[in-house]
Each structure stands twice: as C-alpha cells, then as structure tokens.
Amino acid sequence: MQLREIPFLEEEPPDGAKHTNLRARNIMRTDFVAIPSPVKVGQLLSILKSCDDVDFPVVAHQGGRLVGSIERPELIALLTRREIFYNPDLEGKAEGDGEDTLTYTELDAARREARDVGPEGIKLEAGDAEKMLRLSTYVQIAPHTFEGHGSVERAYEKFRTLGLRSLLVLDGASRPIGVISRHELHLLEEVGMAEEVVKTRRRESCRYTAIS
C-alpha cells in the first residue's frame, strides 16, 4: 500500500491514539467538500475542477444530513450524460418525475467511456449549467462513518479491521464535519501526541458541538 502512497497501519494502535481525551474531531481534517443533492450541473463541474478529492459525501439539499457518498469517476461519468439533467422548475415534484435516470449497467458503461475524461474535457451546452442533477440516485448509501466524539483508538481499530482508505466523521445530526484518512492516523505513529498537542487540538475543535 505504501507504493500507492497509502500509509500502512500497524496492528496495534500507537500510544498517541490511546490518549483518553483524544477524539475523532481532534485529528480529522475539515478541508473536504460535501456535495448537495440535487446539485446544479455547473456547480458540480466547478467542484471537480477546483479539488482533487476522490470520494465525496453527498448531503441533503435541506439540512445537510448525509445521504451517501460517491466517487469522482462516477461524477464525471454522470456529467457526460446530458439526458439525466433536469430543469430546476421540476424540483419539488415527485422524485423521478420529468427526469431520466441511468441504470447500473448504463452508469458502468458511462464510467468506462469517460475513463480518460477529466473535468476540463466536459463541455456543457447552453443552459446546462443551470440544470440540476440528482446524485442521491447513484450514491453508495451506507459509507463508513464515525461519530465526532468517538475515540481515536476506536477509529484506528475500524481502519485496521475494515481496511479503510478514509472515514467520514459526522456530528449528532448525521451531518459531515470532517474526514479521517490513514495519513492522520499514520502521523500518530510517527510523532505521537504530546499532552500539549492534544490540548491545542482540543481547543481548535471547540467550535464543534454535538447535536442530540
């Protein structure tokens, strides 16, 4: 995995991960992008052009509650299929009313066809940018998640047990607030977490509040 620049995690959690006061919210990174569903086609294309993330949490347009997750290749494939775009004046009608959807087979074919296409290679026609795309139809509906107040040691064990690449951190209302990757956990192995570092990270995360 290190050849793919994915850090290898030792079987036993490092001492830094065992700190009793160290929570997921203390080590998560917050520079992630959550995409609403439905989303404007132009907005989605801009997101893909502006960041290199591979996995994206998809959230409800109202309230920001997690709907699922979707990978970058699927998003690019969807943007190449104009027939699934729909006019925003249809929003509020029953889901699927006035819009086409792709079957799994069609989406898989679109992904293969767009294998060598990047965001810069997607050309929208006049009016497409203002149309909508319903991502909830295509998401992975049960991505691996972790509660913000959960211990880092438990998060480490989840990575090791399930062989995860990343773990989405949620607040008490099931809204994404951060992401933990193997890089954050590997850092604990390399440098540990001194008491003063833990206190600093806790102060920095005080803006996070769980919602019951």
GROMACS .gro file of C-alpha atoms in nm:
model
  212
    1MET     CA    1   0.000   0.000   0.000
    2GLN     CA    2   0.292   0.234   0.061
    3LEU     CA    3   0.380   0.204  -0.309
    4ARG     CA    4   0.041   0.367  -0.374
    5GLU     CA    5   0.123   0.635  -0.113
    6ILE     CA    6  -0.135   0.485   0.125
    7PRO     CA    7   0.028   0.457   0.469
    8PHE     CA    8   0.042   0.114   0.630
    9LEU     CA    9  -0.105   0.099   0.981
   10GLU     CA   10   0.046  -0.127   1.244
   11GLU     CA   11  -0.180  -0.385   1.405
   12GLU     CA   12  -0.171  -0.218   1.746
   13PRO     CA   13  -0.278   0.147   1.780
   14PRO     CA   14   0.013   0.381   1.862
   15ASP     CA   15   0.036   0.537   2.206
   16GLY     CA   16  -0.088   0.866   2.064
   17ALA     CA   17  -0.416   0.702   1.957
   18LYS     CA   18  -0.470   0.565   2.307
   19HIS     CA   19  -0.487   0.906   2.471
   20THR     CA   20  -0.813   0.902   2.666
   21ASN     CA   21  -0.905   1.260   2.570
   22LEU     CA   22  -0.826   1.229   2.201
   23ARG     CA   23  -1.139   1.221   1.987
   24ALA     CA   24  -1.206   1.186   1.617
   25ARG     CA   25  -1.283   1.557   1.590
   26ASN     CA   26  -0.933   1.635   1.724
   27ILE     CA   27  -0.747   1.472   1.434
   28MET     CA   28  -0.993   1.495   1.144
   29ARG     CA   29  -0.926   1.730   0.856
   30THR     CA   30  -1.201   1.973   0.765
   31ASP     CA   31  -1.088   2.067   0.413
   32PHE     CA   32  -1.333   1.835   0.242
   33VAL     CA   33  -1.618   1.906   0.001
   34ALA     CA   34  -1.973   1.785   0.059
   35ILE     CA   35  -2.200   1.795  -0.245
   36PRO     CA   36  -2.573   1.862  -0.209
   37SER     CA   37  -2.832   1.655  -0.389
   38PRO     CA   38  -2.978   1.776  -0.610
   39VAL     CA   39  -2.693   1.996  -0.732
   40LYS     CA   40  -2.660   2.239  -1.020
   41VAL     CA   41  -2.464   2.090  -1.307
   42GLY     CA   42  -2.239   2.396  -1.330
   43GLN     CA   43  -2.168   2.388  -0.957
   44LEU     CA   44  -2.073   2.021  -0.970
   45LEU     CA   45  -1.836   2.076  -1.260
   46SER     CA   46  -1.672   2.367  -1.074
   47ILE     CA   47  -1.620   2.147  -0.768
   48LEU     CA   48  -1.447   1.880  -0.972
   49LYS     CA   49  -1.223   2.138  -1.136
   50SER     CA   50  -1.127   2.302  -0.807
   51CYS     CA   51  -1.029   1.998  -0.599
   52ASP     CA   52  -0.869   1.657  -0.643
   53ASP     CA   53  -1.074   1.461  -0.391
   54VAL     CA   54  -1.161   1.106  -0.491
   55ASP     CA   55  -1.455   1.045  -0.256
   56PHE     CA   56  -1.731   1.295  -0.188
   57PRO     CA   57  -2.001   1.287   0.080
   58VAL     CA   58  -2.344   1.367  -0.065
   59VAL     CA   59  -2.581   1.557   0.163
   60ALA     CA   60  -2.946   1.652   0.156
   61HIS     CA   61  -3.002   1.992  -0.002
   62GLN     CA   62  -3.204   2.093   0.306
   63GLY     CA   63  -3.036   2.038   0.641
   64GLY     CA   64  -2.711   1.888   0.519
   65ARG     CA   65  -2.782   1.538   0.651
   66LEU     CA   66  -2.565   1.266   0.496
   67VAL     CA   67  -2.730   1.085   0.206
   68GLY     CA   68  -2.435   0.872   0.096
   69SER     CA   69  -2.105   0.901  -0.087
   70ILE     CA   70  -1.995   0.899  -0.449
   71GLU     CA   71  -1.659   0.869  -0.621
   72ARG     CA   72  -1.506   1.110  -0.867
   73PRO     CA   73  -1.524   0.876  -1.171
   74GLU     CA   74  -1.899   0.836  -1.123
   75LEU     CA   75  -1.948   1.214  -1.106
   76ILE     CA   76  -1.753   1.267  -1.427
   77ALA     CA   77  -1.949   0.989  -1.595
   78LEU     CA   78  -2.280   1.146  -1.489
   79LEU     CA   79  -2.176   1.483  -1.630
   80THR     CA   80  -2.123   1.324  -1.970
   81ARG     CA   81  -2.489   1.213  -1.985
   82ARG     CA   82  -2.698   1.521  -2.056
   83GLU     CA   83  -3.021   1.320  -2.066
   84ILE     CA   84  -3.024   1.296  -1.685
   85PHE     CA   85  -3.005   1.674  -1.632
   86TYR     CA   86  -3.339   1.833  -1.550
   87ASN     CA   87  -3.480   2.183  -1.521
   88PRO     CA   88  -3.491   2.330  -1.169
   89ASP     CA   89  -3.859   2.421  -1.208
   90LEU     CA   90  -3.930   2.047  -1.173
   91GLU     CA   91  -3.784   2.048  -0.822
   92GLY     CA   92  -4.046   1.973  -0.562
   93LYS     CA   93  -4.227   1.722  -0.779
   94ALA     CA   94  -4.212   1.350  -0.711
   95GLU     CA   95  -3.862   1.206  -0.749
   96GLY     CA   96  -3.812   1.077  -1.099
   97ASP     CA   97  -4.093   1.292  -1.241
   98GLY     CA   98  -3.970   1.468  -1.554
   99GLU     CA   99  -3.614   1.336  -1.537
  100ASP     CA  100  -3.432   1.035  -1.674
  101THR     CA  101  -3.209   0.811  -1.465
  102LEU     CA  102  -2.932   0.571  -1.556
  103THR     CA  103  -2.943   0.203  -1.469
  104TYR     CA  104  -2.639   0.048  -1.303
  105THR     CA  105  -2.538  -0.102  -1.638
  106GLU     CA  106  -2.571   0.235  -1.811
  107LEU     CA  107  -2.370   0.409  -1.539
  108ASP     CA  108  -2.098   0.145  -1.560
  109ALA     CA  109  -2.082   0.194  -1.938
  110ALA     CA  110  -2.066   0.572  -1.896
  111ARG     CA  111  -1.782   0.535  -1.648
  112ARG     CA  112  -1.581   0.320  -1.890
  113GLU     CA  113  -1.639   0.565  -2.174
  114ALA     CA  114  -1.529   0.858  -1.957
  115ARG     CA  115  -1.224   0.680  -1.815
  116ASP     CA  116  -0.981   0.922  -1.979
  117VAL     CA  117  -1.200   1.230  -1.945
  118GLY     CA  118  -1.122   1.493  -1.684
  119PRO     CA  119  -1.343   1.783  -1.569
  120GLU     CA  120  -1.175   2.012  -1.823
  121GLY     CA  121  -1.285   1.779  -2.101
  122ILE     CA  122  -1.655   1.807  -2.019
  123LYS     CA  123  -1.830   2.055  -2.247
  124LEU     CA  124  -2.171   2.180  -2.141
  125GLU     CA  125  -2.425   2.309  -2.385
  126ALA     CA  126  -2.616   2.634  -2.346
  127GLY     CA  127  -2.836   2.622  -2.036
  128ASP     CA  128  -2.684   2.302  -1.897
  129ALA     CA  129  -2.502   2.476  -1.612
  130GLU     CA  130  -2.832   2.587  -1.456
  131LYS     CA  131  -2.991   2.244  -1.481
  132MET     CA  132  -3.000   2.004  -1.188
  133LEU     CA  133  -2.857   1.658  -1.127
  134ARG     CA  134  -2.996   1.427  -0.862
  135LEU     CA  135  -2.699   1.245  -0.711
  136SER     CA  136  -2.897   1.056  -0.447
  137THR     CA  137  -2.996   0.802  -0.714
  138TYR     CA  138  -2.632   0.699  -0.765
  139VAL     CA  139  -2.469   0.721  -0.422
  140GLN     CA  140  -2.330   0.448  -0.204
  141ILE     CA  141  -2.599   0.466   0.062
  142ALA     CA  142  -2.402   0.326   0.355
  143PRO     CA  143  -2.049   0.472   0.359
  144HIS     CA  144  -1.835   0.406   0.665
  145THR     CA  145  -1.885   0.685   0.918
  146PHE     CA  146  -1.770   0.773   1.268
  147GLU     CA  147  -1.912   0.998   1.539
  148GLY     CA  148  -1.714   1.311   1.617
  149HIS     CA  149  -1.695   1.229   1.988
  150GLY     CA  150  -1.569   0.875   1.921
  151SER     CA  151  -1.220   0.784   2.039
  152VAL     CA  152  -0.926   0.789   1.801
  153GLU     CA  153  -0.829   0.442   1.923
  154ARG     CA  154  -1.166   0.305   1.810
  155ALA     CA  155  -1.131   0.484   1.476
  156TYR     CA  156  -0.785   0.328   1.432
  157GLU     CA  157  -0.928  -0.018   1.502
  158LYS     CA  158  -1.202   0.041   1.244
  159PHE     CA  159  -0.943   0.131   0.979
  160ARG     CA  160  -0.744  -0.183   1.057
  161THR     CA  161  -1.044  -0.416   1.074
  162LEU     CA  162  -1.216  -0.294   0.757
  163GLY     CA  163  -0.911  -0.189   0.554
  164LEU     CA  164  -1.050   0.161   0.505
  165ARG     CA  165  -0.895   0.438   0.297
  166SER     CA  166  -1.088   0.715   0.472
  167LEU     CA  167  -1.357   0.758   0.734
  168LEU     CA  168  -1.625   1.026   0.729
  169VAL     CA  169  -1.684   1.199   1.063
  170LEU     CA  170  -2.040   1.307   1.149
  171ASP     CA  171  -2.199   1.528   1.412
  172GLY     CA  172  -2.501   1.426   1.620
  173ALA     CA  173  -2.738   1.523   1.339
  174SER     CA  174  -2.565   1.298   1.083
  175ARG     CA  175  -2.400   1.592   0.907
  176PRO     CA  176  -2.043   1.553   0.778
  177ILE     CA  177  -1.794   1.763   0.976
  178GLY     CA  178  -1.462   1.612   0.874
  179VAL     CA  179  -1.264   1.325   0.728
  180ILE     CA  180  -1.000   1.098   0.879
  181SER     CA  181  -0.758   0.930   0.641
  182ARG     CA  182  -0.472   0.688   0.700
  183HIS     CA  183  -0.237   0.984   0.681
  184GLU     CA  184  -0.379   1.138   1.000
  185LEU     CA  185  -0.352   0.807   1.184
  186HIS     CA  186  -0.004   0.738   1.048
  187LEU     CA  187   0.108   1.074   1.183
  188LEU     CA  188   0.025   0.950   1.534
  189GLU     CA  189   0.266   0.661   1.481
  190GLU     CA  190   0.545   0.889   1.360
  191VAL     CA  191   0.531   1.172   1.610
  192GLY     CA  192   0.288   1.067   1.884
  193MET     CA  193   0.064   1.316   2.057
  194ALA     CA  194   0.221   1.505   2.347
  195GLU     CA  195  -0.013   1.638   2.614
  196GLU     CA  196   0.024   1.998   2.499
  197VAL     CA  197  -0.052   1.898   2.139
  198VAL     CA  198  -0.371   1.723   2.248
  199LYS     CA  199  -0.480   2.031   2.443
  200THR     CA  200  -0.414   2.253   2.141
  201ARG     CA  201  -0.613   2.028   1.908
  202ARG     CA  202  -0.899   2.018   2.158
  203ARG     CA  203  -0.909   2.399   2.174
  204GLU     CA  204  -0.908   2.421   1.795
  205SER     CA  205  -1.203   2.182   1.775
  206CYS     CA  206  -1.414   2.357   2.040
  207ARG     CA  207  -1.632   2.505   1.764
  208TYR     CA  208  -1.772   2.155   1.708
  209THR     CA  209  -2.085   2.086   1.907
  210ALA     CA  210  -2.272   1.757   1.905
  211ILE     CA  211  -2.646   1.782   1.847
  212SER     CA  212  -2.855   1.531   2.033
   0.00000   0.00000   0.00000
